[in-house]
PDB file of N, CA, C and O in Angstrom:
ATOM      1  N   UNK A   1     -11.546  27.140 -14.800  1.00 83.00           N
ATOM      2  CA  UNK A   1     -10.021  26.752 -14.947  1.00 83.00           C
ATOM      3  C   UNK A   1     -10.180  25.748 -16.103  1.00 83.00           C
ATOM      4  O   UNK A   1     -11.054  24.866 -16.409  1.00 83.00           O
ATOM      5  N   UNK A   2      -9.160  25.844 -16.913  1.00 87.00           N
ATOM      6  CA  UNK A   2      -9.043  24.890 -18.152  1.00 87.00           C
ATOM      7  C   UNK A   2      -8.874  23.607 -17.675  1.00 87.00           C
ATOM      8  O   UNK A   2      -8.040  23.306 -16.674  1.00 87.00           O
ATOM      9  N   UNK A   3      -9.504  22.615 -18.455  1.00 88.00           N
ATOM     10  CA  UNK A   3      -9.424  21.143 -18.321  1.00 88.00           C
ATOM     11  C   UNK A   3      -7.874  20.736 -18.231  1.00 88.00           C
ATOM     12  O   UNK A   3      -7.323  20.080 -17.284  1.00 88.00           O
ATOM     13  N   UNK A   4      -7.025  21.081 -19.175  1.00 91.00           N
ATOM     14  CA  UNK A   4      -5.466  20.970 -19.143  1.00 91.00           C
ATOM     15  C   UNK A   4      -5.054  21.293 -17.889  1.00 91.00           C
ATOM     16  O   UNK A   4      -4.081  20.492 -17.516  1.00 91.00           O
ATOM     17  N   UNK A   5      -5.099  22.495 -17.458  1.00 92.00           N
ATOM     18  CA  UNK A   5      -4.627  22.766 -16.301  1.00 92.00           C
ATOM     19  C   UNK A   5      -4.959  22.135 -15.007  1.00 92.00           C
ATOM     20  O   UNK A   5      -4.247  21.577 -14.248  1.00 92.00           O
ATOM     21  N   UNK A   6      -6.423  21.740 -15.097  1.00 93.00           N
ATOM     22  CA  UNK A   6      -6.833  20.907 -13.838  1.00 93.00           C
ATOM     23  C   UNK A   6      -6.369  19.715 -13.864  1.00 93.00           C
ATOM     24  O   UNK A   6      -6.011  18.980 -12.891  1.00 93.00           O
ATOM     25  N   UNK A   7      -6.076  18.906 -15.032  1.00 93.00           N
ATOM     26  CA  UNK A   7      -5.412  17.744 -15.143  1.00 93.00           C
ATOM     27  C   UNK A   7      -4.129  17.615 -14.707  1.00 93.00           C
ATOM     28  O   UNK A   7      -3.453  16.964 -14.031  1.00 93.00           O
ATOM     29  N   UNK A   8      -3.411  18.584 -15.135  1.00 95.00           N
ATOM     30  CA  UNK A   8      -1.855  18.767 -14.925  1.00 95.00           C
ATOM     31  C   UNK A   8      -1.820  18.846 -13.182  1.00 95.00           C
ATOM     32  O   UNK A   8      -0.959  18.167 -12.485  1.00 95.00           O
ATOM     33  N   UNK A   9      -2.568  19.809 -12.762  1.00 94.00           N
ATOM     34  CA  UNK A   9      -2.602  19.952 -10.902  1.00 94.00           C
ATOM     35  C   UNK A   9      -2.953  18.662 -10.534  1.00 94.00           C
ATOM     36  O   UNK A   9      -2.596  18.264  -9.362  1.00 94.00           O
ATOM     37  N   UNK A  10      -3.955  18.127 -11.050  1.00 94.00           N
ATOM     38  CA  UNK A  10      -4.371  16.794 -10.487  1.00 94.00           C
ATOM     39  C   UNK A  10      -3.434  15.744 -10.521  1.00 94.00           C
ATOM     40  O   UNK A  10      -3.295  14.683  -9.605  1.00 94.00           O
ATOM     41  N   UNK A  11      -2.554  15.618 -11.687  1.00 95.00           N
ATOM     42  CA  UNK A  11      -1.538  14.647 -11.822  1.00 95.00           C
ATOM     43  C   UNK A  11      -0.580  14.629 -10.844  1.00 95.00           C
ATOM     44  O   UNK A  11      -0.042  13.994 -10.090  1.00 95.00           O
ATOM     45  N   UNK A  12      -0.146  16.135 -10.560  1.00 97.00           N
ATOM     46  CA  UNK A  12       0.901  16.401  -9.584  1.00 97.00           C
ATOM     47  C   UNK A  12       0.354  16.004  -8.273  1.00 97.00           C
ATOM     48  O   UNK A  12       1.282  15.537  -7.521  1.00 97.00           O
ATOM     49  N   UNK A  13      -0.964  16.497  -7.950  1.00 96.00           N
ATOM     50  CA  UNK A  13      -1.307  15.944  -6.803  1.00 96.00           C
ATOM     51  C   UNK A  13      -1.355  14.517  -6.381  1.00 96.00           C
ATOM     52  O   UNK A  13      -1.039  13.861  -5.237  1.00 96.00           O
ATOM     53  N   UNK A  14      -1.620  13.802  -7.392  1.00 96.00           N
ATOM     54  CA  UNK A  14      -1.672  12.270  -7.292  1.00 96.00           C
ATOM     55  C   UNK A  14      -0.213  11.624  -7.100  1.00 96.00           C
ATOM     56  O   UNK A  14      -0.226  10.715  -6.346  1.00 96.00           O
ATOM     57  N   UNK A  15       0.704  12.325  -7.640  1.00 96.00           N
ATOM     58  CA  UNK A  15       2.113  12.092  -7.614  1.00 96.00           C
ATOM     59  C   UNK A  15       2.369  12.125  -6.215  1.00 96.00           C
ATOM     60  O   UNK A  15       3.044  11.420  -5.399  1.00 96.00           O
ATOM     61  N   UNK A  16       2.144  13.447  -5.610  1.00 96.00           N
ATOM     62  CA  UNK A  16       2.427  13.857  -4.245  1.00 96.00           C
ATOM     63  C   UNK A  16       1.998  12.769  -3.296  1.00 96.00           C
ATOM     64  O   UNK A  16       2.355  12.158  -2.254  1.00 96.00           O
ATOM     65  N   UNK A  17       0.547  12.431  -3.634  1.00 96.00           N
ATOM     66  CA  UNK A  17      -0.056  11.676  -2.530  1.00 96.00           C
ATOM     67  C   UNK A  17       0.379  10.115  -2.658  1.00 96.00           C
ATOM     68  O   UNK A  17       0.783   9.617  -1.583  1.00 96.00           O
ATOM     69  N   UNK A  18       0.831   9.481  -3.838  1.00 95.00           N
ATOM     70  CA  UNK A  18       1.238   8.204  -3.664  1.00 95.00           C
ATOM     71  C   UNK A  18       2.560   8.113  -3.162  1.00 95.00           C
ATOM     72  O   UNK A  18       3.075   7.147  -2.408  1.00 95.00           O
ATOM     73  N   UNK A  19       3.542   9.434  -3.283  1.00 96.00           N
ATOM     74  CA  UNK A  19       4.816   9.307  -2.886  1.00 96.00           C
ATOM     75  C   UNK A  19       4.709   9.121  -1.398  1.00 96.00           C
ATOM     76  O   UNK A  19       5.492   8.519  -0.722  1.00 96.00           O
ATOM     77  N   UNK A  20       4.148  10.209  -0.813  1.00 96.00           N
ATOM     78  CA  UNK A  20       3.837  10.332   0.648  1.00 96.00           C
ATOM     79  C   UNK A  20       3.061   9.126   1.248  1.00 96.00           C
ATOM     80  O   UNK A  20       3.736   8.654   2.413  1.00 96.00           O
ATOM     81  N   UNK A  21       2.236   8.530   0.623  1.00 95.00           N
ATOM     82  CA  UNK A  21       1.565   7.338   1.076  1.00 95.00           C
ATOM     83  C   UNK A  21       2.581   6.176   1.022  1.00 95.00           C
ATOM     84  O   UNK A  21       2.757   5.429   2.056  1.00 95.00           O
ATOM     85  N   UNK A  22       3.314   6.078   0.180  1.00 93.00           N
ATOM     86  CA  UNK A  22       4.620   4.979   0.158  1.00 93.00           C
ATOM     87  C   UNK A  22       5.500   5.053   1.342  1.00 93.00           C
ATOM     88  O   UNK A  22       5.767   4.270   2.042  1.00 93.00           O
ATOM     89  N   UNK A  23       5.619   6.230   1.352  1.00 95.00           N
ATOM     90  CA  UNK A  23       6.755   6.600   2.714  1.00 95.00           C
ATOM     91  C   UNK A  23       6.366   6.394   3.882  1.00 95.00           C
ATOM     92  O   UNK A  23       6.876   5.776   4.853  1.00 95.00           O
ATOM     93  N   UNK A  24       5.012   6.942   4.076  1.00 94.00           N
ATOM     94  CA  UNK A  24       4.637   6.649   5.371  1.00 94.00           C
ATOM     95  C   UNK A  24       4.087   5.190   5.568  1.00 94.00           C
ATOM     96  O   UNK A  24       4.480   4.407   6.681  1.00 94.00           O
ATOM     97  N   UNK A  25       3.777   4.464   4.548  1.00 92.00           N
ATOM     98  CA  UNK A  25       3.252   3.160   4.772  1.00 92.00           C
ATOM     99  C   UNK A  25       4.499   2.190   4.969  1.00 92.00           C
ATOM    100  O   UNK A  25       4.626   1.446   5.839  1.00 92.00           O
ATOM    101  N   UNK A  26       5.928   2.630   4.250  1.00 91.00           N
ATOM    102  CA  UNK A  26       7.048   1.775   4.580  1.00 91.00           C
ATOM    103  C   UNK A  26       7.480   2.164   6.077  1.00 91.00           C
ATOM    104  O   UNK A  26       8.182   1.357   6.806  1.00 91.00           O
ATOM    105  N   UNK A  27       7.537   3.170   6.653  1.00 92.00           N
ATOM    106  CA  UNK A  27       7.818   3.645   7.935  1.00 92.00           C
ATOM    107  C   UNK A  27       6.654   2.838   9.067  1.00 92.00           C
ATOM    108  O   UNK A  27       7.434   2.264   9.933  1.00 92.00           O
ATOM    109  N   UNK A  28       5.658   2.983   8.560  1.00 90.00           N
ATOM    110  CA  UNK A  28       4.613   2.068   9.615  1.00 90.00           C
ATOM    111  C   UNK A  28       4.781   0.620   9.655  1.00 90.00           C
ATOM    112  O   UNK A  28       4.914   0.000  10.789  1.00 90.00           O
ATOM    113  N   UNK A  29       5.269  -0.059   8.549  1.00 88.00           N
ATOM    114  CA  UNK A  29       5.653  -1.242   8.383  1.00 88.00           C
ATOM    115  C   UNK A  29       6.788  -2.011   9.133  1.00 88.00           C
ATOM    116  O   UNK A  29       6.761  -2.882   9.202  1.00 88.00           O
ATOM    117  N   UNK A  30       7.685  -0.997   9.462  1.00 89.00           N
ATOM    118  CA  UNK A  30       8.980  -1.229  10.476  1.00 89.00           C
ATOM    119  C   UNK A  30       8.325  -1.347  11.676  1.00 89.00           C
ATOM    120  O   UNK A  30       9.334  -1.788  12.695  1.00 89.00           O
ATOM    121  N   UNK A  31       7.254  -1.063  12.293  1.00 87.00           N
ATOM    122  CA  UNK A  31       6.736  -1.348  13.600  1.00 87.00           C
ATOM    123  C   UNK A  31       7.001  -2.698  13.882  1.00 87.00           C
ATOM    124  O   UNK A  31       6.797  -3.761  13.169  1.00 87.00           O
ATOM    125  N   UNK A  32       7.442  -3.101  15.341  1.00 89.00           N
ATOM    126  CA  UNK A  32       7.439  -4.518  15.750  1.00 89.00           C
ATOM    127  C   UNK A  32       6.386  -5.048  15.454  1.00 89.00           C
ATOM    128  O   UNK A  32       6.491  -6.593  15.128  1.00 89.00           O
ATOM    129  N   UNK A  33       5.166  -4.717  15.753  1.00 85.00           N
ATOM    130  CA  UNK A  33       3.824  -5.715  15.809  1.00 85.00           C
ATOM    131  C   UNK A  33       3.557  -6.066  14.388  1.00 85.00           C
ATOM    132  O   UNK A  33       3.229  -7.276  14.164  1.00 85.00           O
ATOM    133  N   UNK A  34       4.007  -5.224  13.339  1.00 85.00           N
ATOM    134  CA  UNK A  34       3.566  -5.460  11.865  1.00 85.00           C
ATOM    135  C   UNK A  34       4.854  -6.445  11.484  1.00 85.00           C
ATOM    136  O   UNK A  34       4.696  -7.368  10.645  1.00 85.00           O
ATOM    137  N   UNK A  35       6.140  -6.128  11.640  1.00 83.00           N
ATOM    138  CA  UNK A  35       7.227  -6.717  11.150  1.00 83.00           C
ATOM    139  C   UNK A  35       7.350  -8.054  11.715  1.00 83.00           C
ATOM    140  O   UNK A  35       7.891  -8.859  10.870  1.00 83.00           O
ATOM    141  N   UNK A  36       6.839  -8.418  13.005  1.00 87.00           N
ATOM    142  CA  UNK A  36       7.125  -9.713  13.466  1.00 87.00           C
ATOM    143  C   UNK A  36       5.899 -10.757  13.251  1.00 87.00           C
ATOM    144  O   UNK A  36       6.073 -12.052  13.418  1.00 87.00           O
ATOM    145  N   UNK A  37       4.560 -10.286  12.859  1.00 87.00           N
ATOM    146  CA  UNK A  37       3.771 -11.222  12.777  1.00 87.00           C
ATOM    147  C   UNK A  37       3.651 -11.490  11.069  1.00 87.00           C
ATOM    148  O   UNK A  37       3.158 -10.381  10.397  1.00 87.00           O
ATOM    149  N   UNK A  38       3.660 -12.611  10.750  1.00 90.00           N
ATOM    150  CA  UNK A  38       3.344 -12.781   9.071  1.00 90.00           C
ATOM    151  C   UNK A  38       2.109 -12.510   8.768  1.00 90.00           C
ATOM    152  O   UNK A  38       1.623 -11.812   7.746  1.00 90.00           O
ATOM    153  N   UNK A  39       0.826 -12.964   9.639  1.00 92.00           N
ATOM    154  CA  UNK A  39      -0.462 -12.625   9.332  1.00 92.00           C
ATOM    155  C   UNK A  39      -0.758 -11.104   9.221  1.00 92.00           C
ATOM    156  O   UNK A  39      -1.519 -10.561   8.507  1.00 92.00           O
ATOM    157  N   UNK A  40      -0.392 -10.547  10.290  1.00 91.00           N
ATOM    158  CA  UNK A  40      -0.690  -8.973  10.335  1.00 91.00           C
ATOM    159  C   UNK A  40       0.204  -8.207   9.452  1.00 91.00           C
ATOM    160  O   UNK A  40      -0.374  -7.016   8.783  1.00 91.00           O
ATOM    161  N   UNK A  41       1.306  -8.718   8.767  1.00 91.00           N
ATOM    162  CA  UNK A  41       2.078  -8.145   7.769  1.00 91.00           C
ATOM    163  C   UNK A  41       1.327  -8.109   6.446  1.00 91.00           C
ATOM    164  O   UNK A  41       1.224  -7.101   5.743  1.00 91.00           O
ATOM    165  N   UNK A  42       0.679  -9.279   6.304  1.00 92.00           N
ATOM    166  CA  UNK A  42       0.060  -9.507   5.045  1.00 92.00           C
ATOM    167  C   UNK A  42      -1.227  -8.622   5.248  1.00 92.00           C
ATOM    168  O   UNK A  42      -1.562  -7.801   4.075  1.00 92.00           O
ATOM    169  N   UNK A  43      -2.040  -8.706   6.148  1.00 92.00           N
ATOM    170  CA  UNK A  43      -3.127  -7.759   6.313  1.00 92.00           C
ATOM    171  C   UNK A  43      -2.791  -6.127   5.990  1.00 92.00           C
ATOM    172  O   UNK A  43      -3.533  -5.407   5.522  1.00 92.00           O
ATOM    173  N   UNK A  44      -1.627  -5.866   6.629  1.00 92.00           N
ATOM    174  CA  UNK A  44      -1.278  -4.572   6.685  1.00 92.00           C
ATOM    175  C   UNK A  44      -0.978  -4.153   5.267  1.00 92.00           C
ATOM    176  O   UNK A  44      -1.289  -2.936   4.734  1.00 92.00           O
ATOM    177  N   UNK A  45      -0.153  -5.061   4.373  1.00 91.00           N
ATOM    178  CA  UNK A  45       0.325  -4.691   3.116  1.00 91.00           C
ATOM    179  C   UNK A  45      -0.971  -4.357   2.095  1.00 91.00           C
ATOM    180  O   UNK A  45      -0.970  -3.662   1.183  1.00 91.00           O
ATOM    181  N   UNK A  46      -1.774  -5.626   2.448  1.00 93.00           N
ATOM    182  CA  UNK A  46      -3.073  -5.201   1.714  1.00 93.00           C
ATOM    183  C   UNK A  46      -3.849  -3.963   1.871  1.00 93.00           C
ATOM    184  O   UNK A  46      -4.354  -3.362   0.738  1.00 93.00           O
ATOM    185  N   UNK A  47      -4.142  -3.708   3.085  1.00 92.00           N
ATOM    186  CA  UNK A  47      -4.772  -2.345   3.247  1.00 92.00           C
ATOM    187  C   UNK A  47      -3.987  -1.071   2.954  1.00 92.00           C
ATOM    188  O   UNK A  47      -4.677  -0.150   2.382  1.00 92.00           O
ATOM    189  N   UNK A  48      -2.679  -1.188   3.113  1.00 91.00           N
ATOM    190  CA  UNK A  48      -1.864   0.095   2.870  1.00 91.00           C
ATOM    191  C   UNK A  48      -1.653  -0.019   1.353  1.00 91.00           C
ATOM    192  O   UNK A  48      -1.685   1.094   0.646  1.00 91.00           O
ATOM    193  N   UNK A  49      -1.781  -0.995   0.627  1.00 91.00           N
ATOM    194  CA  UNK A  49      -1.648  -1.061  -0.811  1.00 91.00           C
ATOM    195  C   UNK A  49      -2.879  -0.596  -1.536  1.00 91.00           C
ATOM    196  O   UNK A  49      -2.854  -0.001  -2.650  1.00 91.00           O
ATOM    197  N   UNK A  50      -4.110  -0.910  -0.911  1.00 92.00           N
ATOM    198  CA  UNK A  50      -5.482  -0.464  -1.455  1.00 92.00           C
ATOM    199  C   UNK A  50      -5.905   0.828  -1.044  1.00 92.00           C
ATOM    200  O   UNK A  50      -6.633   1.580  -1.652  1.00 92.00           O
ATOM    201  N   UNK A  51      -5.510   1.162   0.292  1.00 90.00           N
ATOM    202  CA  UNK A  51      -5.971   2.252   0.842  1.00 90.00           C
ATOM    203  C   UNK A  51      -5.643   3.560   0.315  1.00 90.00           C
ATOM    204  O   UNK A  51      -6.578   4.657   0.451  1.00 90.00           O
ATOM    205  N   UNK A  52      -4.575   3.673  -0.637  1.00 92.00           N
ATOM    206  CA  UNK A  52      -4.448   5.195  -1.137  1.00 92.00           C
ATOM    207  C   UNK A  52      -5.507   5.376  -2.286  1.00 92.00           C
ATOM    208  O   UNK A  52      -5.592   6.604  -2.371  1.00 92.00           O
ATOM    209  N   UNK A  53      -6.302   4.518  -2.667  1.00 93.00           N
ATOM    210  CA  UNK A  53      -7.395   4.803  -3.561  1.00 93.00           C
ATOM    211  C   UNK A  53      -8.312   5.794  -3.055  1.00 93.00           C
ATOM    212  O   UNK A  53      -8.893   6.563  -3.717  1.00 93.00           O
ATOM    213  N   UNK A  54      -8.761   5.607  -1.650  1.00 93.00           N
ATOM    214  CA  UNK A  54      -9.804   6.531  -1.162  1.00 93.00           C
ATOM    215  C   UNK A  54      -9.523   8.012  -1.420  1.00 93.00           C
ATOM    216  O   UNK A  54     -10.221   8.627  -1.710  1.00 93.00           O
ATOM    217  N   UNK A  55      -8.152   8.314  -0.782  1.00 92.00           N
ATOM    218  CA  UNK A  55      -7.906   9.751  -1.022  1.00 92.00           C
ATOM    219  C   UNK A  55      -7.712  10.239  -2.383  1.00 92.00           C
ATOM    220  O   UNK A  55      -7.729  11.377  -2.629  1.00 92.00           O
ATOM    221  N   UNK A  56      -7.245   9.140  -3.373  1.00 94.00           N
ATOM    222  CA  UNK A  56      -7.151   9.690  -4.722  1.00 94.00           C
ATOM    223  C   UNK A  56      -8.424   9.872  -5.460  1.00 94.00           C
ATOM    224  O   UNK A  56      -8.299  10.709  -6.342  1.00 94.00           O
ATOM    225  N   UNK A  57      -9.470   9.316  -4.929  1.00 94.00           N
ATOM    226  CA  UNK A  57     -10.934   9.523  -5.725  1.00 94.00           C
ATOM    227  C   UNK A  57     -11.402  11.068  -5.845  1.00 94.00           C
ATOM    228  O   UNK A  57     -11.710  11.216  -6.922  1.00 94.00           O
ATOM    229  N   UNK A  58     -11.219  11.513  -4.902  1.00 93.00           N
ATOM    230  CA  UNK A  58     -11.703  13.134  -4.937  1.00 93.00           C
ATOM    231  C   UNK A  58     -10.886  13.769  -5.915  1.00 93.00           C
ATOM    232  O   UNK A  58     -11.340  14.562  -6.697  1.00 93.00           O
ATOM    233  N   UNK A  59      -9.630  13.436  -6.177  1.00 93.00           N
ATOM    234  CA  UNK A  59      -8.664  14.052  -7.040  1.00 93.00           C
ATOM    235  C   UNK A  59      -9.064  13.894  -8.316  1.00 93.00           C
ATOM    236  O   UNK A  59      -9.005  14.548  -9.324  1.00 93.00           O
ATOM    237  N   UNK A  60      -9.122  12.202  -8.562  1.00 93.00           N
ATOM    238  CA  UNK A  60      -9.361  12.076  -9.876  1.00 93.00           C
ATOM    239  C   UNK A  60     -10.922  12.629 -10.339  1.00 93.00           C
ATOM    240  O   UNK A  60     -11.030  12.946 -11.704  1.00 93.00           O
ATOM    241  N   UNK A  61     -11.678  12.538  -9.586  1.00 93.00           N
ATOM    242  CA  UNK A  61     -13.122  13.157  -9.727  1.00 93.00           C
ATOM    243  C   UNK A  61     -13.013  14.713 -10.259  1.00 93.00           C
ATOM    244  O   UNK A  61     -13.760  15.392 -11.036  1.00 93.00           O
ATOM    245  N   UNK A  62     -12.289  15.382  -9.316  1.00 91.00           N
ATOM    246  CA  UNK A  62     -11.935  16.882  -9.536  1.00 91.00           C
ATOM    247  C   UNK A  62     -11.402  17.038 -10.912  1.00 91.00           C
ATOM    248  O   UNK A  62     -11.711  18.153 -11.798  1.00 91.00           O
ATOM    249  N   UNK A  63     -10.401  16.086 -11.408  1.00 91.00           N
ATOM    250  CA  UNK A  63      -9.935  16.417 -12.664  1.00 91.00           C
ATOM    251  C   UNK A  63     -10.512  16.194 -14.081  1.00 91.00           C
ATOM    252  O   UNK A  63     -10.173  16.625 -14.938  1.00 91.00           O
ATOM    253  N   UNK A  64     -11.769  15.232 -13.719  1.00 89.00           N
ATOM    254  CA  UNK A  64     -12.240  14.611 -14.666  1.00 89.00           C
ATOM    255  C   UNK A  64     -13.299  16.025 -15.437  1.00 89.00           C
ATOM    256  O   UNK A  64     -13.700  16.975 -14.674  1.00 89.00           O
ATOM    257  N   UNK A  65     -13.376  15.945 -16.460  1.00 84.00           N
ATOM    258  CA  UNK A  65     -14.238  17.018 -17.404  1.00 84.00           C
ATOM    259  C   UNK A  65     -15.682  17.072 -16.389  1.00 84.00           C
ATOM    260  O   UNK A  65     -15.950  16.042 -16.377  1.00 84.00           O
ATOM    261  N   UNK A  66     -16.190  18.369 -16.617  1.00 75.00           N
ATOM    262  CA  UNK A  66     -17.413  18.320 -16.066  1.00 75.00           C
ATOM    263  C   UNK A  66     -18.514  17.748 -17.143  1.00 75.00           C
ATOM    264  O   UNK A  66     -18.256  17.703 -18.337  1.00 75.00           O
ATOM    265  N   UNK A  67     -19.652  17.380 -16.601  1.00 65.00           N
ATOM    266  CA  UNK A  67     -20.715  16.814 -17.544  1.00 65.00           C
ATOM    267  C   UNK A  67     -21.264  17.832 -18.314  1.00 65.00           C
ATOM    268  O   UNK A  67     -21.188  18.938 -17.961  1.00 65.00           O
ATOM    269  N   UNK A  68     -22.051  17.461 -19.082  1.00 50.00           N
ATOM    270  CA  UNK A  68     -22.776  18.387 -20.138  1.00 50.00           C
ATOM    271  C   UNK A  68     -23.627  19.099 -19.583  1.00 50.00           C
ATOM    272  O   UNK A  68     -23.689  20.241 -19.751  1.00 50.00           O
ATOM    273  N   UNK A  69     -24.448  18.536 -18.402  1.00 54.00           N
ATOM    274  CA  UNK A  69     -25.432  19.243 -17.850  1.00 54.00           C
ATOM    275  C   UNK A  69     -24.870  20.331 -17.101  1.00 54.00           C
ATOM    276  O   UNK A  69     -25.564  21.429 -16.864  1.00 54.00           O
ATOM    277  N   UNK A  70     -23.623  20.150 -16.450  1.00 61.00           N
ATOM    278  CA  UNK A  70     -23.233  20.863 -15.610  1.00 61.00           C
ATOM    279  C   UNK A  70     -22.487  22.116 -16.188  1.00 61.00           C
ATOM    280  O   UNK A  70     -22.463  23.263 -15.921  1.00 61.00           O
ATOM    281  N   UNK A  71     -21.910  21.700 -17.228  1.00 58.00           N
ATOM    282  CA  UNK A  71     -21.492  22.766 -18.283  1.00 58.00           C
ATOM    283  C   UNK A  71     -22.331  23.675 -18.967  1.00 58.00           C
ATOM    284  O   UNK A  71     -22.071  24.826 -19.271  1.00 58.00           O
ATOM    285  N   UNK A  72     -23.398  23.182 -19.178  1.00 55.00           N
ATOM    286  CA  UNK A  72     -24.412  24.153 -19.733  1.00 55.00           C
ATOM    287  C   UNK A  72     -25.212  25.142 -18.758  1.00 55.00           C
ATOM    288  O   UNK A  72     -25.867  26.048 -19.268  1.00 55.00           O
ATOM    289  N   UNK A  73     -25.069  24.960 -17.471  1.00 61.00           N
ATOM    290  CA  UNK A  73     -25.522  25.929 -16.444  1.00 61.00           C
ATOM    291  C   UNK A  73     -24.771  27.276 -16.649  1.00 61.00           C
ATOM    292  O   UNK A  73     -23.478  27.075 -16.662  1.00 61.00           O
ATOM    293  N   UNK A  74     -25.476  28.473 -16.763  1.00 60.00           N
ATOM    294  CA  UNK A  74     -24.822  29.625 -16.598  1.00 60.00           C
ATOM    295  C   UNK A  74     -24.175  29.968 -15.194  1.00 60.00           C
ATOM    296  O   UNK A  74     -24.747  29.382 -14.264  1.00 60.00           O
ATOM    297  N   UNK A  75     -22.889  30.467 -15.240  1.00 57.00           N
ATOM    298  CA  UNK A  75     -22.521  30.638 -13.664  1.00 57.00           C
ATOM    299  C   UNK A  75     -23.260  31.975 -13.108  1.00 57.00           C
ATOM    300  O   UNK A  75     -23.680  32.745 -13.852  1.00 57.00           O
ATOM    301  N   UNK A  76     -23.466  31.683 -12.013  1.00 51.00           N
ATOM    302  CA  UNK A  76     -24.124  32.841 -11.142  1.00 51.00           C
ATOM    303  C   UNK A  76     -23.167  33.799 -10.385  1.00 51.00           C
ATOM    304  O   UNK A  76     -22.142  33.557 -10.138  1.00 51.00           O
TER     305      UNK A  76
END
């Protein structure tokens, strides 16, 4: 797959991931346990704010160009 197409598809996937993550995080933040406790609210927003990075890492790795050693191998 050409790198330009791979980056385009990866960008679309990242946009979808971030939008879905934000919508789910906002919906969960309205639960009474999180909404009523200041300490729990802070912890939730820190975890939810950083948490999207974990599912995004494989997408970014897939988007990146292959290393020279991998590109030099002939396809089997």
